[in-house]
Amino acid sequence: MSHHDPARMPAGAPERPAAPPAASPAASPAASGLSAAASPDSRDLVARDLVMTYGRSRTTGPPALGGVDVTVRAGTSLAVMGPSGSGKTTLLHVLAGILRPTGGQVQWRGRDIARMSDRERTKLRREDFGFVFQQGMLLPELPAVENVALPLMLGRVGRAEATARAAALFAPLGLAGLEKRRPGELSGGQAQRVAIARALVARPGVVFADEPTGALDQTTSAEVMAHLTQLAAHTGASLVVVTHDENVARWCTGVVHVRDGRIAGHGVPASSPTTATVTR
């Protein structure tokens, strides 16, 4: 049974599937979440010739992104890896519509995100993209269930419906009984699972996770990645994870390596992480 089976999510030890057979990136691009040959789906996130420069580097220095091509296939999970300063977080921010690129395009549902107005990109990030950050970024004054419901309420869903939809995610994430706790009353792993619920409550097309386990120990990191990949797969969301940790990257179906603002390589993670025990 695959680790993507939602029936296995509430408790026990969700297992990473066996590592895929070794293959060269050129031989199986679709398996890694990257593709140049298959016809595009409107739910694919397609970036072409992305260029991003900042300040004086527009004329004197190397760009933060220097002509990047990436396709994240619908329903896949992609790890973006690279050393500090390589451009991986800039790439995530451009793909997510947080930053407007200096050049190139990002196609999503038939539209170029780079050409959207600020209002349209804000609406896109609220309704069709979800986000998980390293520190969770939960509002300390709100109970967990209201933190999760917040994207729905910002989208004008009624409070009762929003909190009911939010509460339905707590048991699958091993958080049953913690709905009324505030972030300061949660462990680091619990807080990140609340952040995962918030990212997925509106059933977005893509979830972007920027170092989602960077503040956690290895055991808790594995638990969080198990929940993140399972729930994303269950809802049909694609997943883009920026990480420096190979153990985190192994939870994804594909990986790209960024160096000096360019794609240095891509393929399928080579091996599986240690099985994690999910705690409630």
CSV table of C-alpha atoms in Angstrom, one decimal:
chain,number,residue,atom,x,y,z
A,1,MET,CA,0.0,0.0,0.0
A,2,SER,CA,1.4,3.4,-1.0
A,3,HIS,CA,2.2,6.0,1.6
A,4,HIS,CA,-0.2,8.3,-0.3
A,5,ASP,CA,-3.2,6.2,0.9
A,6,PRO,CA,-5.1,8.6,3.2
A,7,ALA,CA,-6.5,5.7,5.3
A,8,ARG,CA,-3.0,5.3,6.7
A,9,MET,CA,-2.6,8.8,7.8
A,10,PRO,CA,-4.2,9.2,11.3
A,11,ALA,CA,-1.9,6.9,13.3
A,12,GLY,CA,0.8,4.3,13.1
A,13,ALA,CA,3.9,4.5,11.1
A,14,PRO,CA,3.4,5.9,7.6
A,15,GLU,CA,6.0,4.4,5.3
A,16,ARG,CA,7.8,6.0,2.5
A,17,PRO,CA,7.4,3.8,-0.7
A,18,ALA,CA,10.3,1.8,-1.9
A,19,ALA,CA,12.9,3.9,-3.7
A,20,PRO,CA,12.2,4.1,-7.5
A,21,PRO,CA,14.6,2.3,-9.8
A,22,ALA,CA,17.6,4.3,-10.8
A,23,ALA,CA,17.3,6.2,-14.1
A,24,SER,CA,19.0,9.0,-15.7
A,25,PRO,CA,17.1,12.4,-15.5
A,26,ALA,CA,16.9,12.5,-19.3
A,27,ALA,CA,15.4,9.1,-19.5
A,28,SER,CA,12.4,9.7,-17.2
A,29,PRO,CA,11.8,13.4,-16.7
A,30,ALA,CA,8.1,13.0,-15.9
A,31,ALA,CA,8.9,10.7,-12.9
A,32,SER,CA,10.7,13.6,-11.3
A,33,GLY,CA,8.0,16.1,-11.7
A,34,LEU,CA,9.8,17.6,-14.6
A,35,SER,CA,8.9,17.2,-18.2
A,36,ALA,CA,9.9,18.7,-21.5
A,37,ALA,CA,8.2,16.2,-23.8
A,38,ALA,CA,4.7,15.4,-22.5
A,39,SER,CA,1.9,17.7,-23.4
A,40,PRO,CA,1.1,20.3,-20.7
A,41,ASP,CA,-1.9,20.1,-18.3
A,42,SER,CA,-3.5,23.3,-17.2
A,43,ARG,CA,-2.7,22.1,-13.6
A,44,ASP,CA,1.0,21.9,-14.4
A,45,LEU,CA,3.1,24.7,-13.1
A,46,VAL,CA,5.4,25.6,-16.0
A,47,ALA,CA,8.3,28.1,-15.7
A,48,ARG,CA,10.2,29.1,-18.8
A,49,ASP,CA,13.4,31.2,-19.1
A,50,LEU,CA,13.0,32.7,-15.6
A,51,VAL,CA,15.4,35.6,-14.9
A,52,MET,CA,15.5,37.5,-11.6
A,53,THR,CA,17.8,40.3,-10.7
A,54,TYR,CA,17.9,42.6,-7.7
A,55,GLY,CA,19.2,46.2,-7.3
A,56,ARG,CA,22.6,46.9,-8.8
A,57,SER,CA,22.9,43.3,-10.0
A,58,ARG,CA,20.6,44.3,-12.9
A,59,THR,CA,23.6,45.7,-14.6
A,60,THR,CA,26.7,44.6,-12.8
A,61,GLY,CA,26.3,41.2,-11.0
A,62,PRO,CA,25.0,37.7,-11.8
A,63,PRO,CA,21.3,37.3,-11.7
A,64,ALA,CA,19.6,35.5,-8.8
A,65,LEU,CA,17.9,33.4,-11.5
A,66,GLY,CA,19.6,33.1,-14.9
A,67,GLY,CA,17.2,31.5,-17.4
A,68,VAL,CA,15.5,28.7,-15.4
A,69,ASP,CA,13.1,26.2,-16.9
A,70,VAL,CA,11.0,24.0,-14.6
A,71,THR,CA,7.8,22.1,-15.0
A,72,VAL,CA,6.0,20.7,-11.9
A,73,ARG,CA,3.5,18.2,-13.1
A,74,ALA,CA,0.1,18.1,-11.5
A,75,GLY,CA,0.0,15.9,-8.4
A,76,THR,CA,3.8,15.5,-8.2
A,77,SER,CA,6.1,16.6,-5.4
A,78,LEU,CA,9.4,18.4,-6.2
A,79,ALA,CA,12.3,19.1,-3.9
A,80,VAL,CA,14.4,22.2,-4.8
A,81,MET,CA,17.9,21.9,-3.3
A,82,GLY,CA,21.0,24.0,-3.4
A,83,PRO,CA,23.5,25.8,-1.2
A,84,SER,CA,22.8,29.0,0.6
A,85,GLY,CA,22.5,31.8,-2.0
A,86,SER,CA,22.0,29.5,-4.9
A,87,GLY,CA,18.6,31.0,-5.8
A,88,LYS,CA,16.3,28.2,-4.6
A,89,THR,CA,14.2,30.4,-2.4
A,90,THR,CA,14.0,33.0,-5.1
A,91,LEU,CA,12.8,30.4,-7.5
A,92,LEU,CA,10.1,29.3,-5.0
A,93,HIS,CA,9.0,32.9,-4.5
A,94,VAL,CA,8.7,33.5,-8.3
A,95,LEU,CA,6.8,30.3,-8.9
A,96,ALA,CA,4.4,31.2,-6.1
A,97,GLY,CA,3.8,34.7,-7.4
A,98,ILE,CA,5.4,36.4,-4.4
A,99,LEU,CA,8.0,38.0,-6.6
A,100,ARG,CA,7.5,39.1,-10.2
A,101,PRO,CA,10.4,37.9,-12.3
A,102,THR,CA,12.6,40.3,-14.3
A,103,GLY,CA,12.1,38.1,-17.3
A,104,GLY,CA,10.4,34.8,-18.4
A,105,GLN,CA,7.0,33.4,-17.5
A,106,VAL,CA,5.2,31.1,-15.1
A,107,GLN,CA,2.2,29.5,-16.5
A,108,TRP,CA,-0.6,28.3,-14.2
A,109,ARG,CA,-4.1,27.3,-15.4
A,110,GLY,CA,-3.5,28.9,-18.8
A,111,ARG,CA,-2.3,32.2,-17.4
A,112,ASP,CA,1.1,33.8,-17.0
A,113,ILE,CA,1.4,34.6,-13.2
A,114,ALA,CA,4.2,37.2,-14.0
A,115,ARG,CA,1.7,39.3,-16.0
A,116,MET,CA,-1.1,39.2,-13.4
A,117,SER,CA,-1.8,42.4,-11.4
A,118,ASP,CA,-0.8,42.6,-7.7
A,119,ARG,CA,-4.5,42.1,-6.8
A,120,GLU,CA,-4.8,39.0,-9.0
A,121,ARG,CA,-1.6,37.4,-7.6
A,122,THR,CA,-2.8,38.1,-4.0
A,123,LYS,CA,-6.1,36.3,-4.8
A,124,LEU,CA,-4.1,33.4,-6.4
A,125,ARG,CA,-2.0,33.0,-3.3
A,126,ARG,CA,-5.0,33.0,-1.0
A,127,GLU,CA,-7.2,30.7,-3.0
A,128,ASP,CA,-5.2,28.4,-5.2
A,129,PHE,CA,-1.7,28.3,-3.6
A,130,GLY,CA,-0.9,27.1,-0.1
A,131,PHE,CA,2.2,27.9,1.9
A,132,VAL,CA,4.2,26.2,4.7
A,133,PHE,CA,7.1,28.2,6.2
A,134,GLN,CA,10.0,27.1,8.4
A,135,GLN,CA,8.6,28.7,11.5
A,136,GLY,CA,5.0,27.9,10.8
A,137,MET,CA,3.9,31.6,10.9
A,138,LEU,CA,0.8,30.8,13.0
A,139,LEU,CA,-1.0,33.7,14.6
A,140,PRO,CA,-0.3,33.4,18.4
A,141,GLU,CA,-3.5,34.9,19.5
A,142,LEU,CA,-5.8,32.5,17.6
A,143,PRO,CA,-6.5,28.9,18.5
A,144,ALA,CA,-5.2,26.2,16.2
A,145,VAL,CA,-8.6,25.6,14.4
A,146,GLU,CA,-9.0,29.3,13.6
A,147,ASN,CA,-5.4,29.5,12.3
A,148,VAL,CA,-6.3,26.7,9.9
A,149,ALA,CA,-9.6,28.3,9.0
A,150,LEU,CA,-8.1,31.8,8.3
A,151,PRO,CA,-7.5,31.3,4.5
A,152,LEU,CA,-11.2,30.3,4.1
A,153,MET,CA,-12.4,33.3,6.2
A,154,LEU,CA,-10.2,35.7,4.2
A,155,GLY,CA,-11.9,34.2,1.1
A,156,ARG,CA,-15.3,35.1,2.6
A,157,VAL,CA,-16.3,31.7,3.7
A,158,GLY,CA,-18.6,32.0,6.8
A,159,ARG,CA,-16.9,31.4,10.2
A,160,ALA,CA,-18.9,28.3,11.1
A,161,GLU,CA,-18.3,26.6,7.8
A,162,ALA,CA,-14.6,27.6,7.7
A,163,THR,CA,-13.9,26.3,11.2
A,164,ALA,CA,-15.8,23.1,10.5
A,165,ARG,CA,-13.8,22.4,7.4
A,166,ALA,CA,-10.6,23.2,9.3
A,167,ALA,CA,-11.5,20.9,12.2
A,168,ALA,CA,-12.0,18.0,9.8
A,169,LEU,CA,-8.3,18.1,9.1
A,170,PHE,CA,-7.1,17.7,12.7
A,171,ALA,CA,-7.7,13.9,13.1
A,172,PRO,CA,-6.0,13.0,9.8
A,173,LEU,CA,-3.0,15.0,10.9
A,174,GLY,CA,-2.8,13.4,14.3
A,175,LEU,CA,-4.0,16.6,16.0
A,176,ALA,CA,-7.4,15.5,17.3
A,177,GLY,CA,-8.2,17.3,20.6
A,178,LEU,CA,-5.8,20.2,19.9
A,179,GLU,CA,-8.2,22.4,18.0
A,180,LYS,CA,-8.5,25.0,20.8
A,181,ARG,CA,-4.9,25.2,21.7
A,182,ARG,CA,-2.9,28.3,20.8
A,183,PRO,CA,0.4,28.0,19.0
A,184,GLY,CA,2.4,28.5,22.2
A,185,GLU,CA,0.7,25.4,23.7
A,186,LEU,CA,1.9,23.2,20.8
A,187,SER,CA,5.1,21.3,20.2
A,188,GLY,CA,7.2,22.3,17.1
A,189,GLY,CA,5.9,19.3,15.2
A,190,GLN,CA,2.3,19.9,16.1
A,191,ALA,CA,2.6,23.5,15.1
A,192,GLN,CA,4.0,22.5,11.7
A,193,ARG,CA,1.1,20.1,11.2
A,194,VAL,CA,-1.3,22.9,12.0
A,195,ALA,CA,0.5,25.0,9.3
A,196,ILE,CA,0.1,22.1,6.9
A,197,ALA,CA,-3.6,22.0,7.6
A,198,ARG,CA,-3.8,25.7,7.0
A,199,ALA,CA,-2.0,25.4,3.7
A,200,LEU,CA,-4.3,22.7,2.4
A,201,VAL,CA,-7.7,23.7,3.9
A,202,ALA,CA,-8.8,25.6,0.8
A,203,ARG,CA,-7.7,22.6,-1.4
A,204,PRO,CA,-5.1,24.6,-3.4
A,205,GLY,CA,-3.6,23.4,-6.7
A,206,VAL,CA,0.0,23.8,-5.4
A,207,VAL,CA,1.5,23.9,-1.9
A,208,PHE,CA,4.9,25.7,-1.5
A,209,ALA,CA,7.0,24.7,1.5
A,210,ASP,CA,10.1,26.7,2.3
A,211,GLU,CA,12.4,24.7,4.6
A,212,PRO,CA,9.3,23.3,6.4
A,213,THR,CA,11.4,21.1,8.8
A,214,GLY,CA,14.4,23.4,9.2
A,215,ALA,CA,13.6,24.1,12.9
A,216,LEU,CA,12.8,20.4,13.8
A,217,ASP,CA,14.8,17.4,14.8
A,218,GLN,CA,15.2,14.5,12.4
A,219,THR,CA,12.4,12.3,13.9
A,220,THR,CA,9.9,15.1,14.0
A,221,SER,CA,11.0,16.2,10.5
A,222,ALA,CA,10.1,12.8,9.1
A,223,GLU,CA,6.7,12.9,10.8
A,224,VAL,CA,6.0,16.3,9.3
A,225,MET,CA,7.1,15.3,5.8
A,226,ALA,CA,5.0,12.1,6.0
A,227,HIS,CA,1.9,14.2,6.8
A,228,LEU,CA,2.7,16.9,4.3
A,229,THR,CA,3.2,14.5,1.4
A,230,GLN,CA,0.3,12.3,2.3
A,231,LEU,CA,-2.3,15.1,2.7
A,232,ALA,CA,-1.1,16.9,-0.4
A,233,ALA,CA,-1.5,13.6,-2.4
A,234,HIS,CA,-4.9,13.0,-0.9
A,235,THR,CA,-6.2,16.5,-1.9
A,236,GLY,CA,-4.5,16.3,-5.3
A,237,ALA,CA,-2.2,19.2,-4.7
A,238,SER,CA,1.2,19.5,-6.3
A,239,LEU,CA,4.0,20.2,-3.8
A,240,VAL,CA,7.2,22.2,-4.1
A,241,VAL,CA,9.6,21.9,-1.2
A,242,VAL,CA,12.8,24.1,-0.8
A,243,THR,CA,15.2,22.2,1.4
A,244,HIS,CA,18.9,21.7,2.1
A,245,ASP,CA,18.2,18.3,3.7
A,246,GLU,CA,18.5,15.2,1.5
A,247,ASN,CA,16.3,13.3,4.0
A,248,VAL,CA,13.5,15.8,3.3
A,249,ALA,CA,14.1,15.6,-0.4
A,250,ARG,CA,13.6,11.9,-0.4
A,251,TRP,CA,9.9,12.3,0.5
A,252,CYS,CA,9.4,13.9,-2.9
A,253,THR,CA,8.9,12.3,-6.2
A,254,GLY,CA,11.5,14.5,-7.9
A,255,VAL,CA,14.4,16.8,-7.2
A,256,VAL,CA,16.1,19.7,-8.9
A,257,HIS,CA,19.5,21.1,-7.8
A,258,VAL,CA,20.0,24.9,-8.1
A,259,ARG,CA,23.4,26.5,-8.3
A,260,ASP,CA,24.3,30.1,-9.1
A,261,GLY,CA,20.8,30.8,-10.2
A,262,ARG,CA,20.5,27.9,-12.7
A,263,ILE,CA,19.3,24.3,-12.7
A,264,ALA,CA,22.4,22.2,-12.2
A,265,GLY,CA,20.6,18.9,-12.4
A,266,HIS,CA,17.4,17.0,-11.8
A,267,GLY,CA,16.1,13.5,-11.3
A,268,VAL,CA,14.5,11.1,-8.8
A,269,PRO,CA,15.6,11.0,-5.2
A,270,ALA,CA,18.0,8.0,-4.8
A,271,SER,CA,16.8,6.4,-1.6
A,272,SER,CA,14.1,6.4,1.0
A,273,PRO,CA,14.1,8.0,4.5
A,274,THR,CA,13.8,6.1,7.7
A,275,THR,CA,10.2,5.1,8.5
A,276,ALA,CA,8.6,7.7,10.8
A,277,THR,CA,6.3,7.2,13.7
A,278,VAL,CA,3.4,9.7,13.7
A,279,THR,CA,2.5,10.9,17.2
A,280,ARG,CA,-0.8,12.5,18.2
